[in-house]
CSV table of C-alpha atoms in Angstrom, one decimal:
chain,number,residue,atom,x,y,z
A,1,MET,CA,-10.8,-12.8,-6.6
A,2,LYS,CA,-13.4,-13.9,-9.1
A,3,ARG,CA,-11.3,-13.9,-12.4
A,4,ILE,CA,-8.0,-16.1,-12.6
A,5,LEU,CA,-5.8,-16.0,-15.6
A,6,VAL,CA,-3.1,-18.9,-16.0
A,7,ALA,CA,-0.6,-18.8,-18.7
A,8,THR,CA,0.7,-22.2,-19.9
A,9,ASP,CA,3.3,-23.5,-22.3
A,10,PHE,CA,2.3,-27.1,-21.7
A,11,SER,CA,5.4,-28.0,-19.7
A,12,PRO,CA,5.4,-29.7,-16.3
A,13,ARG,CA,5.9,-26.3,-14.6
A,14,SER,CA,2.7,-25.0,-16.4
A,15,ASP,CA,0.8,-28.1,-15.4
A,16,ARG,CA,1.5,-27.3,-11.8
A,17,ALA,CA,0.3,-23.7,-12.4
A,18,LEU,CA,-2.8,-25.0,-14.1
A,19,ARG,CA,-3.6,-27.4,-11.2
A,20,ARG,CA,-3.1,-24.7,-8.6
A,21,ALA,CA,-5.4,-22.3,-10.7
A,22,THR,CA,-8.0,-24.9,-10.8
A,23,LEU,CA,-7.9,-25.5,-7.0
A,24,LEU,CA,-8.1,-21.7,-6.5
A,25,ALA,CA,-11.0,-21.3,-9.0
A,26,LYS,CA,-12.9,-24.1,-7.1
A,27,GLN,CA,-12.0,-22.7,-3.7
A,28,LEU,CA,-12.9,-19.1,-4.5
A,29,GLU,CA,-15.8,-19.9,-7.0
A,30,ALA,CA,-13.8,-18.0,-9.7
A,31,THR,CA,-13.8,-18.2,-13.5
A,32,LEU,CA,-10.6,-19.3,-15.2
A,33,SER,CA,-9.0,-18.1,-18.3
A,34,LEU,CA,-6.2,-20.1,-20.1
A,35,VAL,CA,-3.7,-18.4,-22.4
A,36,HIS,CA,-0.9,-19.9,-24.5
A,37,VAL,CA,1.5,-17.5,-26.2
A,38,VAL,CA,3.1,-18.4,-29.5
A,39,ASP,CA,6.2,-16.5,-30.5
A,40,ASP,CA,5.4,-14.9,-33.7
A,41,ASP,CA,9.1,-13.8,-34.4
A,42,ARG,CA,9.4,-16.8,-36.7
A,43,PRO,CA,8.5,-17.9,-40.2
A,44,LYS,CA,4.8,-17.8,-40.7
A,45,ARG,CA,4.6,-21.5,-41.5
A,46,MET,CA,5.9,-22.4,-38.2
A,47,VAL,CA,3.8,-19.9,-36.3
A,48,ASP,CA,0.7,-21.1,-38.0
A,49,SER,CA,1.4,-24.8,-37.3
A,50,GLU,CA,2.2,-24.2,-33.6
A,51,ARG,CA,-1.0,-22.1,-33.2
A,52,GLU,CA,-3.1,-24.8,-34.6
A,53,SER,CA,-1.7,-27.5,-32.5
A,54,ALA,CA,-1.6,-25.4,-29.3
A,55,SER,CA,-5.3,-24.4,-30.0
A,56,MET,CA,-6.3,-28.1,-30.0
A,57,VAL,CA,-4.4,-28.9,-26.7
A,58,LEU,CA,-5.7,-25.8,-25.0
A,59,GLU,CA,-9.3,-26.4,-25.9
A,60,LYS,CA,-9.0,-30.0,-24.7
A,61,GLN,CA,-7.6,-28.8,-21.3
A,62,ALA,CA,-10.4,-26.2,-21.1
A,63,ARG,CA,-13.1,-28.8,-21.8
A,64,SER,CA,-11.7,-31.1,-19.2
A,65,LEU,CA,-11.8,-28.2,-16.6
A,66,ARG,CA,-15.3,-27.5,-17.4
A,67,GLU,CA,-16.7,-31.1,-17.6
A,68,VAL,CA,-14.5,-32.8,-15.0
A,69,ASP,CA,-13.6,-30.1,-12.5
A,70,GLY,CA,-16.8,-28.0,-12.9
A,71,VAL,CA,-14.8,-24.8,-13.4
A,72,ASP,CA,-16.2,-22.1,-15.7
A,73,CYS,CA,-13.1,-21.8,-18.1
A,74,ILE,CA,-12.3,-20.3,-21.4
A,75,ALA,CA,-9.1,-20.7,-23.5
A,76,ARG,CA,-7.3,-18.8,-26.3
A,77,VAL,CA,-4.0,-18.8,-28.1
A,78,VAL,CA,-2.3,-15.4,-28.8
A,79,LEU,CA,0.6,-14.4,-30.9
A,80,GLY,CA,3.5,-12.1,-29.6
A,81,ARG,CA,6.0,-11.8,-26.8
A,82,LEU,CA,5.3,-13.9,-23.7
A,83,ALA,CA,5.2,-11.3,-21.0
A,84,ASP,CA,3.6,-8.6,-23.2
A,85,GLU,CA,0.7,-11.0,-24.3
A,86,ILE,CA,0.1,-12.2,-20.7
A,87,VAL,CA,-0.4,-8.6,-19.5
A,88,LYS,CA,-2.8,-7.9,-22.5
A,89,ALA,CA,-4.7,-11.0,-21.7
A,90,ALA,CA,-4.9,-10.0,-18.1
A,91,GLU,CA,-6.2,-6.5,-19.1
A,92,GLU,CA,-8.7,-8.0,-21.4
A,93,SER,CA,-10.1,-10.6,-19.0
A,94,ALA,CA,-10.0,-8.1,-16.1
A,95,ALA,CA,-8.1,-10.9,-14.2
A,96,ASP,CA,-7.8,-10.4,-10.4
A,97,VAL,CA,-4.8,-12.7,-10.2
A,98,LEU,CA,-2.3,-14.2,-12.6
A,99,ILE,CA,-0.7,-17.7,-12.1
A,100,LEU,CA,2.5,-18.9,-13.9
A,101,GLY,CA,4.7,-21.9,-13.6
A,102,SER,CA,7.9,-21.9,-11.7
A,103,HIS,CA,10.9,-19.9,-12.9
A,104,ARG,CA,13.3,-21.5,-15.4
A,105,HIS,CA,16.8,-20.1,-14.9
A,106,ARG,CA,18.4,-18.7,-18.1
A,107,ALA,CA,21.6,-17.0,-16.9
A,108,LEU,CA,22.2,-13.8,-18.7
A,109,GLN,CA,18.7,-13.3,-19.9
A,110,ASP,CA,17.5,-13.3,-16.4
A,111,VAL,CA,20.1,-10.8,-15.4
A,112,PHE,CA,19.3,-8.2,-18.1
A,113,LEU,CA,15.6,-8.8,-18.8
A,114,GLY,CA,14.3,-10.5,-15.5
A,115,THR,CA,12.0,-13.5,-15.4
A,116,THR,CA,8.7,-13.6,-17.1
A,117,ALA,CA,7.1,-13.4,-13.6
A,118,GLU,CA,9.0,-10.3,-12.7
A,119,ARG,CA,8.3,-8.5,-16.0
A,120,THR,CA,4.7,-9.4,-15.7
A,121,ILE,CA,4.4,-8.1,-12.1
A,122,ARG,CA,6.1,-4.8,-13.2
A,123,VAL,CA,3.7,-4.1,-16.0
A,124,ALA,CA,0.4,-5.9,-15.0
A,125,GLY,CA,0.1,-4.4,-11.6
A,126,ARG,CA,-1.9,-7.4,-10.5
A,127,PRO,CA,-1.2,-10.1,-7.8
A,128,LEU,CA,0.7,-13.0,-9.3
A,129,VAL,CA,1.2,-16.6,-8.1
A,130,VAL,CA,4.3,-18.5,-9.1
A,131,ALA,CA,3.4,-22.1,-8.7
A,132,ASN,CA,6.6,-23.7,-7.4
A,133,GLY,CA,5.2,-26.6,-5.3
A,134,VAL,CA,3.1,-29.7,-6.3
A,135,PRO,CA,-0.5,-28.9,-5.7
A,136,ALA,CA,-1.9,-31.4,-3.4
A,137,GLY,CA,-5.0,-29.4,-2.2
A,138,PHE,CA,-6.0,-26.0,-0.9
A,139,TYR,CA,-3.3,-23.9,0.8
A,140,ARG,CA,-3.0,-24.9,4.5
A,141,ASN,CA,-0.1,-22.9,5.7
A,142,ILE,CA,0.4,-19.4,4.5
A,143,LEU,CA,3.5,-17.3,5.5
A,144,VAL,CA,3.2,-13.5,5.0
A,145,ALA,CA,6.4,-11.5,4.9
A,146,ILE,CA,6.0,-8.2,6.7
A,147,ASP,CA,8.4,-5.2,6.3
A,148,LEU,CA,5.9,-2.7,7.9
A,149,SER,CA,5.4,-1.1,4.5
A,150,GLU,CA,2.2,-0.4,2.5
A,151,TRP,CA,3.1,-3.3,0.3
A,152,SER,CA,3.0,-5.8,3.1
A,153,ALA,CA,-0.3,-4.3,4.3
A,154,ALA,CA,-1.5,-5.0,0.8
A,155,GLY,CA,-0.6,-8.7,1.1
A,156,LEU,CA,-2.6,-8.9,4.3
A,157,ARG,CA,-5.6,-7.3,2.6
A,158,VAL,CA,-5.5,-9.7,-0.3
A,159,ILE,CA,-5.4,-12.7,2.1
A,160,ALA,CA,-8.4,-11.3,4.0
A,161,ASP,CA,-10.3,-10.1,0.9
A,162,VAL,CA,-10.2,-13.4,-1.0
A,163,GLY,CA,-10.8,-15.5,2.0
A,164,LEU,CA,-7.6,-17.7,1.7
A,165,GLY,CA,-7.1,-17.4,5.5
A,166,LYS,CA,-10.4,-19.1,6.3
A,167,GLN,CA,-9.1,-22.4,5.4
A,168,ALA,CA,-5.4,-21.9,6.1
A,169,LEU,CA,-3.1,-21.2,9.1
A,170,VAL,CA,-1.7,-17.8,8.4
A,171,SER,CA,1.7,-16.9,10.0
A,172,VAL,CA,3.7,-13.6,9.6
A,173,VAL,CA,7.4,-13.2,9.6
A,174,HIS,CA,9.2,-9.8,10.1
A,175,VAL,CA,12.9,-9.7,9.4
A,176,PHE,CA,14.2,-6.7,11.3
A,177,ASP,CA,17.4,-4.9,10.9
A,178,ALA,CA,20.0,-4.7,13.7
A,179,PRO,CA,22.4,-2.2,12.1
A,180,ALA,CA,25.0,-2.0,14.8
A,181,ARG,CA,25.3,-5.8,15.2
A,182,ASN,CA,28.3,-6.1,12.9
A,183,TYR,CA,29.9,-3.0,14.4
A,184,LEU,CA,29.6,-4.4,18.0
A,185,SER,CA,31.0,-7.7,16.8
A,186,LEU,CA,34.1,-5.9,15.5
A,187,THR,CA,34.6,-3.9,18.6
A,188,SER,CA,35.7,-4.8,22.2
A,189,ALA,CA,32.0,-5.2,23.2
A,190,GLY,CA,31.4,-8.4,25.1
A,191,GLU,CA,28.9,-11.1,24.3
A,192,GLN,CA,26.5,-9.7,26.9
A,193,ASP,CA,26.5,-6.3,25.3
A,194,LEU,CA,25.7,-7.8,21.9
A,195,ARG,CA,22.9,-9.9,23.5
A,196,ASP,CA,21.4,-6.8,25.2
A,197,TYR,CA,21.6,-4.9,21.9
A,198,LEU,CA,19.8,-7.6,20.0
A,199,ALA,CA,17.3,-8.0,22.7
A,200,GLY,CA,16.5,-4.2,22.6
A,201,GLU,CA,16.2,-4.3,18.8
A,202,ARG,CA,13.9,-7.4,19.0
A,203,ALA,CA,11.7,-5.6,21.5
A,204,ARG,CA,11.5,-2.6,19.3
A,205,ALA,CA,10.6,-4.7,16.3
A,206,ALA,CA,8.0,-6.6,18.3
A,207,LYS,CA,6.3,-3.4,19.3
A,208,GLU,CA,6.4,-2.0,15.7
A,209,LEU,CA,4.9,-5.3,14.4
A,210,ALA,CA,2.1,-5.4,16.9
A,211,SER,CA,1.2,-1.8,16.0
A,212,PHE,CA,1.3,-2.6,12.3
A,213,LEU,CA,-0.9,-5.7,12.6
A,214,ARG,CA,-3.3,-3.8,14.9
A,215,ASP,CA,-3.7,-0.9,12.4
A,216,ALA,CA,-4.3,-3.5,9.7
A,217,GLY,CA,-6.9,-5.3,11.7
A,218,PHE,CA,-5.1,-8.7,11.2
A,219,ALA,CA,-4.5,-11.3,13.8
A,220,PRO,CA,-2.2,-14.1,12.5
A,221,ALA,CA,-2.0,-17.4,14.0
A,222,HIS,CA,1.8,-17.1,14.6
A,223,GLN,CA,4.3,-14.3,14.5
A,224,VAL,CA,8.0,-14.8,13.8
A,225,LEU,CA,10.7,-12.1,14.4
A,226,LYS,CA,14.2,-12.7,12.9
A,227,PRO,CA,17.2,-10.4,12.8
A,228,ASN,CA,18.5,-9.9,9.2
A,229,GLU,CA,21.8,-11.8,9.6
A,230,THR,CA,22.3,-12.6,5.9
A,231,ASN,CA,19.6,-11.3,3.6
A,232,ALA,CA,15.9,-11.1,4.1
A,233,ALA,CA,14.9,-13.4,1.3
A,234,HIS,CA,16.9,-16.3,2.6
A,235,VAL,CA,15.5,-15.7,6.2
A,236,ILE,CA,11.9,-15.7,4.8
A,237,CYS,CA,12.5,-18.9,2.9
A,238,THR,CA,14.1,-20.6,5.9
A,239,ILE,CA,11.1,-19.7,8.1
A,240,ALA,CA,8.8,-20.9,5.3
A,241,ARG,CA,10.3,-24.4,5.6
A,242,GLU,CA,10.3,-24.4,9.4
A,243,VAL,CA,6.5,-23.7,9.5
A,244,ALA,CA,5.8,-26.0,6.5
A,245,ALA,CA,4.3,-23.1,4.5
A,246,ASP,CA,2.8,-24.0,1.2
A,247,LEU,CA,2.4,-20.3,0.2
A,248,ILE,CA,4.8,-17.3,0.7
A,249,VAL,CA,3.2,-13.8,0.4
A,250,VAL,CA,5.4,-10.9,-0.4
A,251,GLY,CA,4.9,-7.3,-1.4
A,252,THR,CA,6.8,-5.8,-4.2
A,253,HIS,CA,8.1,-2.3,-4.3
A,254,GLY,CA,7.4,0.0,-7.1
A,255,ARG,CA,10.8,0.6,-8.6
A,256,THR,CA,10.9,1.5,-12.3
A,257,GLY,CA,13.5,1.9,-15.0
A,258,ILE,CA,17.0,0.6,-14.8
A,259,ALA,CA,17.2,0.5,-11.1
A,260,LYS,CA,14.3,-2.2,-11.1
A,261,LEU,CA,16.1,-4.2,-13.8
A,262,LEU,CA,19.5,-4.3,-12.1
A,263,LEU,CA,18.9,-4.0,-8.4
A,264,GLY,CA,17.4,-7.1,-6.8
A,265,SER,CA,14.6,-6.8,-4.2
A,266,VAL,CA,13.5,-9.1,-1.5
A,267,ALA,CA,10.5,-10.2,-3.6
A,268,GLN,CA,12.6,-10.8,-6.6
A,269,GLU,CA,14.9,-13.1,-4.6
A,270,VAL,CA,12.1,-14.9,-3.0
A,271,LEU,CA,10.8,-15.5,-6.5
A,272,HIS,CA,14.0,-17.0,-7.4
A,273,ILE,CA,14.8,-19.3,-4.5
A,274,ALA,CA,11.6,-20.3,-2.8
A,275,GLU,CA,10.5,-24.0,-3.0
A,276,GLN,CA,7.0,-23.0,-2.1
A,277,ASP,CA,4.3,-21.1,-4.2
A,278,VAL,CA,4.9,-17.4,-4.0
A,279,LEU,CA,2.0,-14.8,-4.2
A,280,ALA,CA,3.7,-11.5,-5.1
A,281,ILE,CA,1.6,-8.4,-4.4
A,282,PRO,CA,2.4,-5.2,-6.5
A,283,PRO,CA,1.7,-1.7,-5.5
A,284,ARG,CA,-1.9,-0.7,-5.9
A,285,ARG,CA,-2.6,0.6,-9.3
A,286,ASN,CA,-3.8,4.2,-9.7
A,287,SER,CA,-7.5,4.2,-10.6
């Protein structure tokens, strides 16, 4: 991870993203690119005025990062639609990771269009950090959600490749399904039968997780196994609070089209409800 792109709209949310990007750039000895997108679907006079003022603010931020933080940094203002221009900037800068501020809920627009983070992940095909927490230093406790898929394996590879695990305690959580649990609860099966069933499912999940981690060549500091009693995203976020994680790593599945827009995934829900920073890992792009 040598090139980081952070998008800013100069809001407090973006300030957190910029600070996190700065910390990561210093930790990983990476270069930093700042981009601010001006919506050009307005009168030219308004667009030109905003571009001029934004350029002054952005260059001041970049100069401070270079002179005060010692980070190699460039900045530019672009015109267009937010998610589209972030993706273009990522391509042009060959960014290894994108960083955005936390999500701002906007009701129906979120339902039909998805958040900027979600749209960016779908198109950019690059790891993306959503900065939800207040950056107080390097990541210290990282929680990686494991569903035994290639996407969660990709998350482990990113953690290992960029060296985030060298200075942080890395835990993994596997939320396993127990499909007959509700059925047994509704039948005449006794409490002991239910406990025996869950113990068997847990043992199976533990074996599968151990095999997965062994194949991935990854040895976490802690492993957490939880049955999926409500939904996986809520379980993951609960565990993140319990282990005091400051970063949650989730893989994103490669759905496309209307199914991706209307059907929520675990990663999407984690992006919406997590209090901590979230690193979303998309499917590996075809070369």
